[in-house]
mmCIF file of C-alpha atoms and ligand atoms in Angstrom:
data_model
loop_
_atom_site.group_PDB
_atom_site.id
_atom_site.type_symbol
_atom_site.label_atom_id
_atom_site.label_comp_id
_atom_site.label_asym_id
_atom_site.label_seq_id
_atom_site.Cartn_x
_atom_site.Cartn_y
_atom_site.Cartn_z
ATOM 1 C CA MET A 1 12.056 17.129 29.218
ATOM 2 C CA GLY A 2 13.797 20.521 29.082
ATOM 3 C CA HIS A 3 13.332 24.232 29.512
ATOM 4 C CA ASN A 4 11.928 27.169 27.626
ATOM 5 C CA ILE A 5 14.901 28.990 26.108
ATOM 6 C CA PHE A 6 13.387 32.454 26.662
ATOM 7 C CA THR A 7 11.810 32.149 30.095
ATOM 8 C CA GLY A 8 13.950 29.347 31.512
ATOM 9 C CA SER A 9 10.831 27.629 32.865
ATOM 10 C CA LEU A 10 10.711 23.850 32.852
ATOM 11 C CA VAL A 11 8.899 22.116 30.010
ATOM 12 C CA PHE A 12 6.893 18.999 30.780
ATOM 13 C CA LEU A 13 5.290 16.875 28.122
ATOM 14 C CA ASP A 14 2.517 14.397 28.857
ATOM 15 C CA ARG A 15 1.191 13.226 25.539
ATOM 16 C CA PHE A 16 -0.989 10.644 27.289
ATOM 17 C CA ALA A 17 -2.775 13.352 29.290
ATOM 18 C CA GLY A 18 -6.053 12.658 27.493
ATOM 19 C CA GLU A 19 -8.094 14.190 24.718
ATOM 20 C CA HIS A 20 -9.220 17.152 26.804
ATOM 21 C CA VAL A 21 -5.572 18.246 26.954
ATOM 22 C CA VAL A 22 -3.952 16.941 23.767
ATOM 23 C CA ALA A 23 -5.877 15.533 20.800
ATOM 24 C CA ASN A 24 -3.796 12.362 20.562
ATOM 25 C CA GLN A 25 -0.548 10.804 21.767
ATOM 26 C CA HIS A 26 1.287 10.842 18.457
ATOM 27 C CA MET A 27 4.441 12.890 18.062
ATOM 28 C CA LEU A 28 6.715 13.979 15.251
ATOM 29 C CA ILE A 29 10.381 14.672 16.007
ATOM 30 C CA SER A 30 12.136 16.167 13.022
ATOM 31 C CA GLY A 31 15.556 17.726 12.522
ATOM 32 C CA GLU A 32 18.702 17.443 10.468
ATOM 33 C CA THR A 33 21.354 14.885 11.287
ATOM 34 C CA GLY A 34 22.933 15.535 14.678
ATOM 35 C CA SER A 35 20.103 17.814 15.819
ATOM 36 C CA GLY A 36 19.285 15.585 18.778
ATOM 37 C CA LYS A 37 16.286 13.575 17.568
ATOM 38 C CA SER A 38 17.347 10.203 18.925
ATOM 39 C CA VAL A 39 18.555 11.627 22.250
ATOM 40 C CA THR A 40 15.174 13.342 22.632
ATOM 41 C CA ALA A 41 13.271 10.166 21.731
ATOM 42 C CA ARG A 42 15.227 8.155 24.291
ATOM 43 C CA LEU A 43 14.685 10.830 26.944
ATOM 44 C CA ILE A 44 10.935 10.958 26.306
ATOM 45 C CA THR A 45 10.698 7.156 26.502
ATOM 46 C CA LEU A 46 12.728 7.160 29.715
ATOM 47 C CA LEU A 47 10.417 9.736 31.299
ATOM 48 C CA GLU A 48 7.343 7.888 30.053
ATOM 49 C CA LEU A 49 8.555 4.602 31.554
ATOM 50 C CA ASP A 50 8.051 6.277 34.927
ATOM 51 C CA LEU A 51 4.408 6.680 33.951
ATOM 52 C CA ASN A 52 4.177 2.921 33.289
ATOM 53 C CA THR A 53 4.290 3.298 29.538
ATOM 54 C CA LYS A 54 5.752 0.510 27.413
ATOM 55 C CA ALA A 55 7.804 1.344 24.345
ATOM 56 C CA ALA A 56 8.815 -0.352 21.126
ATOM 57 C CA TYR A 57 11.457 0.882 18.707
ATOM 58 C CA ILE A 58 12.121 0.152 15.070
ATOM 59 C CA ASP A 59 15.821 0.865 14.971
ATOM 60 C CA PRO A 60 17.427 0.972 11.509
ATOM 61 C CA ASP A 61 20.882 1.932 12.832
ATOM 62 C CA GLY A 62 21.291 -0.051 16.046
ATOM 63 C CA GLU A 63 21.085 3.172 18.078
ATOM 64 C CA TYR A 64 18.657 1.827 20.663
ATOM 65 C CA VAL A 65 20.227 -1.572 21.432
ATOM 66 C CA TYR A 66 22.449 -0.425 24.311
ATOM 67 C CA TYR A 67 19.615 1.663 25.742
ATOM 68 C CA THR A 68 17.081 -1.168 25.520
ATOM 69 C CA GLU A 69 19.448 -3.642 27.153
ATOM 70 C CA LYS A 70 20.364 -1.221 29.934
ATOM 71 C CA LEU A 71 16.687 -0.755 30.732
ATOM 72 C CA GLY A 72 16.084 -4.510 30.878
ATOM 73 C CA GLY A 73 14.263 -4.614 27.551
ATOM 74 C CA GLN A 74 14.236 -7.132 24.732
ATOM 75 C CA VAL A 75 16.254 -6.685 21.533
ATOM 76 C CA ILE A 76 15.185 -8.597 18.443
ATOM 77 C CA THR A 77 18.019 -8.478 15.926
ATOM 78 C CA LEU A 78 16.993 -9.195 12.375
ATOM 79 C CA MET A 79 19.518 -10.510 9.880
ATOM 80 C CA PRO A 80 18.926 -11.470 6.271
ATOM 81 C CA GLY A 81 19.135 -15.197 5.717
ATOM 82 C CA ARG A 82 18.806 -15.860 9.446
ATOM 83 C CA PHE A 83 15.609 -16.872 11.261
ATOM 84 C CA SER A 84 14.494 -14.080 13.591
ATOM 85 C CA GLY A 85 12.751 -16.400 16.039
ATOM 86 C CA MET A 86 9.368 -15.043 14.951
ATOM 87 C CA ASN A 87 6.999 -17.259 12.985
ATOM 88 C CA ILE A 88 4.725 -15.088 10.930
ATOM 89 C CA LEU A 89 2.018 -17.793 11.084
ATOM 90 C CA ASP A 90 2.044 -18.150 14.864
ATOM 91 C CA VAL A 91 -1.310 -17.328 16.403
ATOM 92 C CA GLU A 92 -2.366 -16.478 19.930
ATOM 93 C CA PRO A 93 -5.722 -15.796 21.532
ATOM 94 C CA GLU A 94 -6.742 -12.186 21.821
ATOM 95 C CA THR A 95 -9.281 -10.612 24.112
ATOM 96 C CA ILE A 96 -12.302 -9.125 22.406
ATOM 97 C CA LYS A 97 -15.405 -7.481 23.771
ATOM 98 C CA GLU A 98 -18.657 -9.100 22.621
ATOM 99 C CA ASN A 99 -21.975 -7.730 23.862
ATOM 100 C CA GLY A 100 -20.139 -5.980 26.680
ATOM 101 C CA ARG A 101 -18.420 -9.223 27.762
ATOM 102 C CA LYS A 102 -14.753 -10.018 27.314
ATOM 103 C CA THR A 103 -13.962 -13.254 25.505
ATOM 104 C CA GLU A 104 -10.824 -14.858 24.119
ATOM 105 C CA ARG A 105 -10.644 -15.723 20.462
ATOM 106 C CA VAL A 106 -7.998 -16.682 17.913
ATOM 107 C CA ASN A 107 -8.292 -14.298 15.014
ATOM 108 C CA LEU A 108 -7.429 -16.682 12.184
ATOM 109 C CA GLN A 109 -8.961 -14.441 9.580
ATOM 110 C CA GLU A 110 -6.749 -11.498 10.428
ATOM 111 C CA LYS A 111 -3.669 -13.717 10.502
ATOM 112 C CA THR A 112 -4.526 -15.257 7.136
ATOM 113 C CA ALA A 113 -5.033 -11.788 5.649
ATOM 114 C CA GLU A 114 -1.677 -10.699 7.097
ATOM 115 C CA VAL A 115 0.174 -13.586 5.436
ATOM 116 C CA VAL A 116 -1.562 -12.953 2.110
ATOM 117 C CA ASP A 117 -0.767 -9.225 2.453
ATOM 118 C CA LEU A 118 2.919 -9.925 3.130
ATOM 119 C CA ILE A 119 3.238 -12.138 0.079
ATOM 120 C CA ALA A 120 1.282 -9.656 -2.057
ATOM 121 C CA ALA A 121 3.610 -6.880 -0.857
ATOM 122 C CA VAL A 122 6.688 -8.970 -1.736
ATOM 123 C CA MET A 123 5.262 -9.639 -5.196
ATOM 124 C CA ARG A 124 4.534 -5.943 -5.669
ATOM 125 C CA TYR A 125 8.100 -5.164 -4.686
ATOM 126 C CA TYR A 126 9.449 -7.647 -7.252
ATOM 127 C CA SER A 127 7.204 -6.909 -10.163
ATOM 128 C CA GLY A 128 5.166 -3.805 -9.407
ATOM 129 C CA GLN A 129 2.092 -6.039 -9.342
ATOM 130 C CA GLY A 130 0.515 -7.776 -6.381
ATOM 131 C CA LEU A 131 -1.480 -10.973 -6.545
ATOM 132 C CA ASP A 132 -4.355 -11.546 -8.942
ATOM 133 C CA MET A 133 -7.671 -12.697 -7.501
ATOM 134 C CA ARG A 134 -7.060 -16.371 -8.118
ATOM 135 C CA GLN A 135 -3.583 -16.276 -6.582
ATOM 136 C CA ALA A 136 -4.879 -14.408 -3.524
ATOM 137 C CA ALA A 137 -7.801 -16.843 -3.143
ATOM 138 C CA LEU A 138 -5.668 -19.999 -3.418
ATOM 139 C CA LEU A 139 -2.990 -18.573 -1.134
ATOM 140 C CA GLU A 140 -5.646 -17.802 1.452
ATOM 141 C CA GLU A 141 -7.002 -21.326 1.016
ATOM 142 C CA ALA A 142 -3.523 -22.810 1.512
ATOM 143 C CA VAL A 143 -3.037 -20.865 4.763
ATOM 144 C CA MET A 144 -6.451 -21.860 6.089
ATOM 145 C CA GLU A 145 -5.887 -25.503 5.184
ATOM 146 C CA GLU A 146 -2.677 -25.480 7.226
ATOM 147 C CA TYR A 147 -4.568 -24.355 10.332
ATOM 148 C CA ARG A 148 -7.396 -26.781 9.616
ATOM 149 C CA GLU A 149 -4.994 -29.692 9.282
ATOM 150 C CA ARG A 150 -3.783 -28.940 12.810
ATOM 151 C CA GLU A 151 -7.376 -28.503 14.017
ATOM 152 C CA ILE A 152 -6.637 -24.906 14.952
ATOM 153 C CA THR A 153 -9.823 -22.876 15.081
ATOM 154 C CA GLU A 154 -10.970 -19.643 16.693
ATOM 155 C CA ASP A 155 -11.253 -21.475 20.005
ATOM 156 C CA PRO A 156 -8.142 -20.757 22.150
ATOM 157 C CA GLU A 157 -8.256 -24.356 23.440
ATOM 158 C CA SER A 158 -7.579 -25.551 19.902
ATOM 159 C CA LEU A 159 -4.040 -24.127 20.118
ATOM 160 C CA TYR A 160 -3.100 -26.776 22.669
ATOM 161 C CA SER A 161 -2.845 -30.531 22.658
ATOM 162 C CA GLY A 162 -2.307 -32.269 25.981
ATOM 163 C CA GLY A 163 -1.563 -28.874 27.588
ATOM 164 C CA VAL A 164 1.282 -28.130 25.145
ATOM 165 C CA LYS A 165 1.108 -25.540 22.382
ATOM 166 C CA LYS A 166 0.755 -27.259 19.000
ATOM 167 C CA THR A 167 3.366 -26.930 16.293
ATOM 168 C CA MET A 168 2.271 -23.979 14.196
ATOM 169 C CA PRO A 169 2.226 -23.858 10.404
ATOM 170 C CA THR A 170 5.155 -22.031 8.806
ATOM 171 C CA LEU A 171 5.701 -20.240 5.520
ATOM 172 C CA SER A 172 7.428 -23.400 4.242
ATOM 173 C CA ASP A 173 4.273 -25.421 4.930
ATOM 174 C CA VAL A 174 2.143 -22.864 3.099
ATOM 175 C CA GLN A 175 4.565 -22.744 0.178
ATOM 176 C CA LYS A 176 4.561 -26.546 -0.187
ATOM 177 C CA ARG A 177 0.783 -26.666 -0.110
ATOM 178 C CA LEU A 178 0.526 -23.831 -2.602
ATOM 179 C CA ALA A 179 2.901 -25.568 -4.995
ATOM 180 C CA GLN A 180 0.445 -28.473 -5.195
ATOM 181 C CA LYS A 181 -2.413 -26.281 -6.358
ATOM 182 C CA ALA A 182 -3.010 -26.136 -10.093
ATOM 183 C CA GLY A 183 -1.376 -23.116 -11.712
ATOM 184 C CA MET A 184 0.277 -21.920 -8.474
ATOM 185 C CA GLU A 185 3.756 -23.313 -9.136
ATOM 186 C CA ALA A 186 5.173 -19.956 -10.293
ATOM 187 C CA LEU A 187 3.884 -18.114 -7.223
ATOM 188 C CA ALA A 188 5.199 -20.890 -4.982
ATOM 189 C CA ASP A 189 8.618 -20.479 -6.623
ATOM 190 C CA ALA A 190 8.529 -16.704 -6.254
ATOM 191 C CA ILE A 191 8.125 -16.880 -2.484
ATOM 192 C CA LYS A 192 11.097 -19.196 -1.986
ATOM 193 C CA PRO A 193 13.377 -16.331 -0.818
ATOM 194 C CA LEU A 194 11.022 -15.940 2.169
ATOM 195 C CA LEU A 195 11.695 -19.505 3.305
ATOM 196 C CA ALA A 196 14.311 -20.603 5.844
ATOM 197 C CA GLY A 197 17.777 -20.286 4.309
ATOM 198 C CA GLY A 198 16.502 -17.849 1.645
ATOM 199 C CA SER A 199 17.855 -14.311 1.465
ATOM 200 C CA ILE A 200 14.836 -12.927 3.317
ATOM 201 C CA GLY A 201 13.936 -16.067 5.247
ATOM 202 C CA MET A 202 13.645 -14.235 8.550
ATOM 203 C CA PHE A 203 10.171 -15.364 9.558
ATOM 204 C CA ASP A 204 10.004 -19.040 8.551
ATOM 205 C CA GLY A 205 10.268 -21.357 11.566
ATOM 206 C CA GLN A 206 8.689 -22.122 14.937
ATOM 207 C CA THR A 207 8.583 -19.124 17.267
ATOM 208 C CA THR A 208 11.424 -18.971 19.749
ATOM 209 C CA VAL A 209 11.152 -15.284 20.676
ATOM 210 C CA LYS A 210 8.527 -14.831 23.327
ATOM 211 C CA LEU A 211 7.262 -11.335 23.919
ATOM 212 C CA LYS A 212 8.437 -10.708 27.438
ATOM 213 C CA ASP A 213 6.680 -8.367 29.782
ATOM 214 C CA VAL A 214 9.478 -5.841 29.513
ATOM 215 C CA PRO A 215 9.415 -2.054 29.360
ATOM 216 C CA ILE A 216 11.043 -1.788 25.914
ATOM 217 C CA ILE A 217 11.305 -3.900 22.789
ATOM 218 C CA CYS A 218 13.749 -2.938 20.071
ATOM 219 C CA PHE A 219 13.750 -4.328 16.536
ATOM 220 C CA ASN A 220 17.338 -3.872 15.470
ATOM 221 C CA LEU A 221 17.530 -3.665 11.665
ATOM 222 C CA LYS A 222 21.149 -2.517 11.482
ATOM 223 C CA GLN A 223 22.334 -5.675 9.759
ATOM 224 C CA VAL A 224 19.496 -5.658 7.289
ATOM 225 C CA GLN A 225 21.107 -3.558 4.597
ATOM 226 C CA SER A 226 19.612 -4.364 1.209
ATOM 227 C CA ASP A 227 16.521 -2.401 0.327
ATOM 228 C CA PHE A 228 14.506 -5.544 -0.288
ATOM 229 C CA ALA A 229 15.456 -7.220 2.987
ATOM 230 C CA ARG A 230 14.801 -3.944 4.838
ATOM 231 C CA PHE A 231 11.415 -3.722 3.214
ATOM 232 C CA VAL A 232 10.457 -7.237 4.347
ATOM 233 C CA ALA A 233 11.959 -6.769 7.827
ATOM 234 C CA SER A 234 10.214 -3.462 8.438
ATOM 235 C CA TYR A 235 6.924 -4.703 7.007
ATOM 236 C CA ALA A 236 6.911 -7.812 9.176
ATOM 237 C CA SER A 237 8.115 -5.932 12.297
ATOM 238 C CA LEU A 238 5.418 -3.302 11.949
ATOM 239 C CA ALA A 239 2.737 -5.925 11.312
ATOM 240 C CA TRP A 240 3.894 -7.741 14.439
ATOM 241 C CA LEU A 241 4.029 -4.552 16.505
ATOM 242 C CA TRP A 242 0.568 -3.523 15.390
ATOM 243 C CA GLN A 243 -0.960 -6.857 16.280
ATOM 244 C CA LYS A 244 0.968 -8.004 19.295
ATOM 245 C CA PHE A 245 2.094 -4.772 20.898
ATOM 246 C CA ALA A 246 -0.006 -1.768 19.909
ATOM 247 C CA GLN A 247 -3.382 -3.400 20.490
ATOM 248 C CA ARG A 248 -2.328 -5.294 23.605
ATOM 249 C CA GLY A 249 -4.325 -4.533 26.715
ATOM 250 C CA GLY A 250 -6.345 -1.807 24.986
ATOM 251 C CA LYS A 251 -6.415 1.715 26.331
ATOM 252 C CA SER A 252 -5.554 0.659 29.875
ATOM 253 C CA ILE A 253 -1.903 0.027 28.887
ATOM 254 C CA LYS A 254 -0.069 3.101 27.618
ATOM 255 C CA LYS A 255 2.321 2.226 24.798
ATOM 256 C CA SER A 256 4.463 3.925 22.219
ATOM 257 C CA VAL A 257 5.802 2.699 18.898
ATOM 258 C CA ASN A 258 8.835 4.758 17.936
ATOM 259 C CA ILE A 259 10.164 4.708 14.384
ATOM 260 C CA ASP A 260 13.595 6.244 13.851
ATOM 261 C CA GLU A 261 14.664 7.347 10.345
ATOM 262 C CA ALA A 262 10.977 7.089 9.494
ATOM 263 C CA TRP A 263 11.431 8.704 6.060
ATOM 264 C CA MET A 264 12.991 5.407 4.915
ATOM 265 C CA PHE A 265 9.748 3.577 5.639
ATOM 266 C CA LEU A 266 7.726 5.903 3.465
ATOM 267 C CA LYS A 267 9.495 4.690 0.335
ATOM 268 C CA HIS A 268 7.395 1.559 0.309
ATOM 269 C CA PRO A 269 3.657 2.151 0.245
ATOM 270 C CA ASP A 270 3.015 -1.223 1.882
ATOM 271 C CA VAL A 271 5.190 -0.276 4.858
ATOM 272 C CA ALA A 272 3.827 3.284 4.993
ATOM 273 C CA LYS A 273 0.378 1.703 5.243
ATOM 274 C CA TYR A 274 1.264 0.258 8.667
ATOM 275 C CA LEU A 275 2.507 3.615 9.901
ATOM 276 C CA GLU A 276 -0.794 5.043 8.786
ATOM 277 C CA VAL A 277 -2.703 2.271 10.565
ATOM 278 C CA LEU A 278 -0.766 3.037 13.752
ATOM 279 C CA ALA A 279 -1.462 6.745 13.335
ATOM 280 C CA ARG A 280 -5.162 6.308 12.580
ATOM 281 C CA ARG A 281 -6.093 3.475 14.891
ATOM 282 C CA GLY A 282 -3.380 3.475 17.569
ATOM 283 C CA ARG A 283 -5.126 6.145 19.617
ATOM 284 C CA LYS A 284 -8.090 3.872 20.349
ATOM 285 C CA HIS A 285 -5.713 1.282 21.749
ATOM 286 C CA GLY A 286 -3.690 3.666 23.917
ATOM 287 C CA CYS A 287 -0.749 3.464 21.536
ATOM 288 C CA ALA A 288 1.303 6.505 20.618
ATOM 289 C CA LEU A 289 3.278 6.687 17.409
ATOM 290 C CA THR A 290 6.549 8.619 17.460
ATOM 291 C CA VAL A 291 7.786 9.492 14.004
ATOM 292 C CA ILE A 292 11.463 10.438 14.150
ATOM 293 C CA THR A 293 12.804 11.738 10.881
ATOM 294 C CA GLN A 294 15.465 13.870 9.245
ATOM 295 C CA ARG A 295 13.407 14.679 6.224
ATOM 296 C CA PHE A 296 9.942 15.712 7.275
ATOM 297 C CA GLU A 297 9.422 17.213 3.821
ATOM 298 C CA GLU A 298 9.322 13.740 2.315
ATOM 299 C CA PHE A 299 6.217 13.130 4.383
ATOM 300 C CA THR A 300 4.510 16.131 2.837
ATOM 301 C CA HIS A 301 4.898 14.710 -0.679
ATOM 302 C CA THR A 302 2.542 11.742 -0.375
ATOM 303 C CA PRO A 303 -1.029 11.525 0.949
ATOM 304 C CA SER A 304 0.023 8.707 3.242
ATOM 305 C CA GLY A 305 2.993 10.735 4.577
ATOM 306 C CA ARG A 306 0.803 13.773 5.169
ATOM 307 C CA ALA A 307 -1.807 11.642 6.932
ATOM 308 C CA ILE A 308 0.924 10.362 9.247
ATOM 309 C CA ILE A 309 2.462 13.704 10.213
ATOM 310 C CA ASP A 310 -0.853 15.545 10.278
ATOM 311 C CA SER A 311 -2.085 13.037 12.808
ATOM 312 C CA CYS A 312 0.672 13.997 15.264
ATOM 313 C CA ALA A 313 -0.848 16.326 17.856
ATOM 314 C CA THR A 314 2.631 17.040 19.220
ATOM 315 C CA ILE A 315 5.506 18.178 17.041
ATOM 316 C CA LEU A 316 9.090 18.936 17.945
ATOM 317 C CA VAL A 317 11.041 20.582 15.147
ATOM 318 C CA LEU A 318 14.775 20.667 15.841
ATOM 319 C CA LYS A 319 17.565 22.260 13.791
ATOM 320 C CA GLN A 320 16.824 22.301 10.071
ATOM 321 C CA GLU A 321 18.855 23.165 7.027
ATOM 322 C CA GLU A 322 17.908 26.630 5.681
ATOM 323 C CA HIS A 323 15.417 25.478 3.045
ATOM 324 C CA ALA A 324 13.889 22.917 5.385
ATOM 325 C CA ALA A 325 13.499 25.603 8.074
ATOM 326 C CA ASP A 326 11.409 27.648 5.625
ATOM 327 C CA ALA A 327 9.371 24.585 4.717
ATOM 328 C CA ALA A 328 8.798 23.708 8.394
ATOM 329 C CA VAL A 329 7.652 27.248 9.252
ATOM 330 C CA GLU A 330 5.230 27.135 6.365
ATOM 331 C CA TYR A 331 3.942 23.591 6.813
ATOM 332 C CA PHE A 332 3.431 23.838 10.574
ATOM 333 C CA ASN A 333 2.244 27.423 10.374
ATOM 334 C CA LEU A 334 4.872 28.657 12.830
ATOM 335 C CA ALA A 335 5.671 32.298 13.555
ATOM 336 C CA SER A 336 8.229 33.680 11.101
ATOM 337 C CA GLY A 337 10.761 34.227 13.914
ATOM 338 C CA CYS A 338 10.997 30.442 14.315
ATOM 339 C CA ARG A 339 12.852 30.222 11.037
ATOM 340 C CA ASP A 340 16.103 31.719 12.351
ATOM 341 C CA LEU A 341 15.882 29.751 15.553
ATOM 342 C CA LEU A 342 15.501 26.482 13.634
ATOM 343 C CA ALA A 343 18.311 27.300 11.216
ATOM 344 C CA LYS A 344 20.750 28.172 14.027
ATOM 345 C CA ALA A 345 19.634 25.820 16.796
ATOM 346 C CA GLY A 346 22.167 23.713 18.678
ATOM 347 C CA PRO A 347 21.538 20.025 19.471
ATOM 348 C CA GLY A 348 18.275 19.493 21.331
ATOM 349 C CA MET A 349 16.996 23.017 20.649
ATOM 350 C CA GLY A 350 13.802 23.590 18.695
ATOM 351 C CA ILE A 351 10.127 24.396 18.568
ATOM 352 C CA LEU A 352 7.668 22.250 20.497
ATOM 353 C CA ARG A 353 3.977 22.498 19.768
ATOM 354 C CA THR A 354 1.412 20.582 21.746
ATOM 355 C CA SER A 355 -2.189 21.226 22.772
ATOM 356 C CA GLY A 356 -2.131 24.520 20.894
ATOM 357 C CA ILE A 357 0.878 25.868 22.786
ATOM 358 C CA THR A 358 4.093 26.599 20.921
ATOM 359 C CA SER A 359 7.344 27.069 22.827
ATOM 360 C CA ALA A 360 11.011 27.337 22.034
ATOM 361 C CA VAL A 361 12.663 24.572 24.020
ATOM 362 C CA GLN A 362 16.021 23.160 24.863
ATOM 363 C CA VAL A 363 15.738 19.451 25.522
ATOM 364 C CA SER A 364 17.972 18.896 28.535
ATOM 365 C CA PRO A 365 18.531 15.441 29.939
ATOM 366 C CA ALA A 366 19.613 15.482 33.591
ATOM 367 C CA PRO A 367 23.285 14.550 34.197
ATOM 368 C CA PHE A 368 22.279 11.131 35.527
ATOM 369 C CA GLU A 369 20.161 10.491 32.404
ATOM 370 C CA TRP A 370 22.931 11.299 29.903
ATOM 371 C CA PRO A 371 24.780 7.975 29.999
ATOM 372 C CA LEU A 372 21.554 6.250 28.980
ATOM 373 C CA VAL A 373 20.134 8.646 26.432
ATOM 374 C CA GLU A 374 23.386 9.544 24.624
ATOM 375 C CA THR A 375 23.650 8.034 21.130
ATOM 376 C CA LYS A 376 25.708 4.834 21.199
ATOM 377 C CA VAL A 377 25.762 2.505 18.246
ATOM 378 C CA VAL A 378 26.709 -1.053 19.044
ATOM 379 C CA GLY A 379 28.351 -3.450 16.621
ATOM 380 C CA THR A 380 25.451 -5.890 16.285
HETATM 381 N N1 LIG B 1 19.496 17.862 24.169
HETATM 382 C C1 LIG B 1 20.798 17.865 23.897
HETATM 383 N N2 LIG B 1 21.646 18.634 24.564
HETATM 384 C C2 LIG B 1 22.968 18.632 24.286
HETATM 385 N N3 LIG B 1 23.533 17.845 23.347
HETATM 386 C C3 LIG B 1 22.744 17.043 22.643
HETATM 387 C C4 LIG B 1 21.330 17.000 22.873
HETATM 388 N N4 LIG B 1 20.799 16.126 22.015
HETATM 389 C C5 LIG B 1 21.816 15.631 21.293
HETATM 390 N N5 LIG B 1 22.979 16.172 21.657
HETATM 391 C C6 LIG B 1 24.304 15.862 21.097
HETATM 392 O O1 LIG B 1 24.182 15.690 19.703
HETATM 393 C C7 LIG B 1 24.593 14.388 19.310
HETATM 394 C C8 LIG B 1 23.669 13.868 18.216
HETATM 395 O O2 LIG B 1 22.401 13.625 18.771
HETATM 396 P P1 LIG B 1 21.438 12.536 18.143
HETATM 397 O O3 LIG B 1 22.146 11.254 17.959
HETATM 398 O O4 LIG B 1 20.199 12.523 18.982
HETATM 399 O O5 LIG B 1 21.157 13.199 16.727
HETATM 400 P P2 LIG B 1 20.133 12.750 15.602
HETATM 401 O O6 LIG B 1 19.294 13.936 15.278
HETATM 402 O O7 LIG B 1 19.425 11.528 16.024
HETATM 403 O O8 LIG B 1 21.103 12.463 14.387
HETATM 404 P P3 LIG B 1 20.957 11.386 13.184
HETATM 405 O O9 LIG B 1 19.896 11.918 12.259
HETATM 406 O O10 LIG B 1 22.306 11.403 12.553
HETATM 407 O O11 LIG B 1 20.590 10.083 13.792
HETATM 408 C C9 LIG B 1 24.543 13.561 20.583
HETATM 409 O O12 LIG B 1 25.513 12.540 20.557
HETATM 410 C C10 LIG B 1 24.831 14.563 21.655
HETATM 411 O O13 LIG B 1 26.203 14.671 21.882
HETATM 412 MG MG1 LIG B 2 19.419 9.538 15.303
#
């Protein structure tokens, strides 16, 4: 990915090398604006694609759309008030190991919990309070009744009728059912913005986006500007990535989930929770988390933020503002000489630490890689 700025020797990074080499696959890339974080992330993904790794990006600024398209990937553009093509209630069979044997099962319980969690998170965002026990119980009941009505069970066969996938329940169906339950009218009203046509109705409809077997998926959030819509979009995207991407194929498929401008996601504890889940449990599923952020210090202020960055066995610290350079040297326990290097570094220059080795590196894409990895923001 570059060279050592003192010795000139080439620097290779293989964060999937295995626990005997590097404790986990997670990586933090931090640096001030323009320090080369996104270029580095794209270069690392490009190099990892050669090792048969699949990548997913959460892209708040539309900086990975061109790149994803050029590499034959899939871009999912989220827009407030517009259906994303992803039905949050859609279920698919997953492979589980039972008594050493692999079986297929539809995990209705996890899906139900995910829908209840999303609505609880939305309520917390509105009012600072989630759902009370009765609300959570009746909401769960409403979701389960929707599956039951369609005779959808844990059996994968139950998803089909006459060889065709059944129509899945949607948030609208759940909301209607909830509204009929005694005392649930207010909650049913409160979730109306999540329904088709509502300001955050991005996930209410029958699935049209199929996860293709492509090297990269990019969730483009550029058009999702309001804090609330961004919160819902990032929450739902991360939930989807955790369930459908990160755990897919287990350890045998190497994957990375890359979150640019990750400091933004920390603002909401419910969203930060998913980053933490990816950091804590991703390793078991062969999934790397790449946290790309301007403000690493914000991560050090919350237990959840610290858990996320402390779980990154590989860190790349690029140019920092003076005070942040001091903080980085202290937090990552770097040699004092790193401070000046970080404060004066040019784009792509910084300190890389992995498997106990710290080096001063210049990330240097090859000339033929530049057109792909250079930062290009597209209009959509
Ligand atoms: N390794 C590198 N070598 C030379 N130039 C680089 C390198 N990395 C980045 N640059 C230059 O710096 C510019 C900014 O890089 P990049 O978009 O990756 O910054 P960033 O840290 O992601 O900034 P922001 O926080 O604003 O998103 C690039 O357009 C490129 O011209
Ligand atoms: Mg960037």
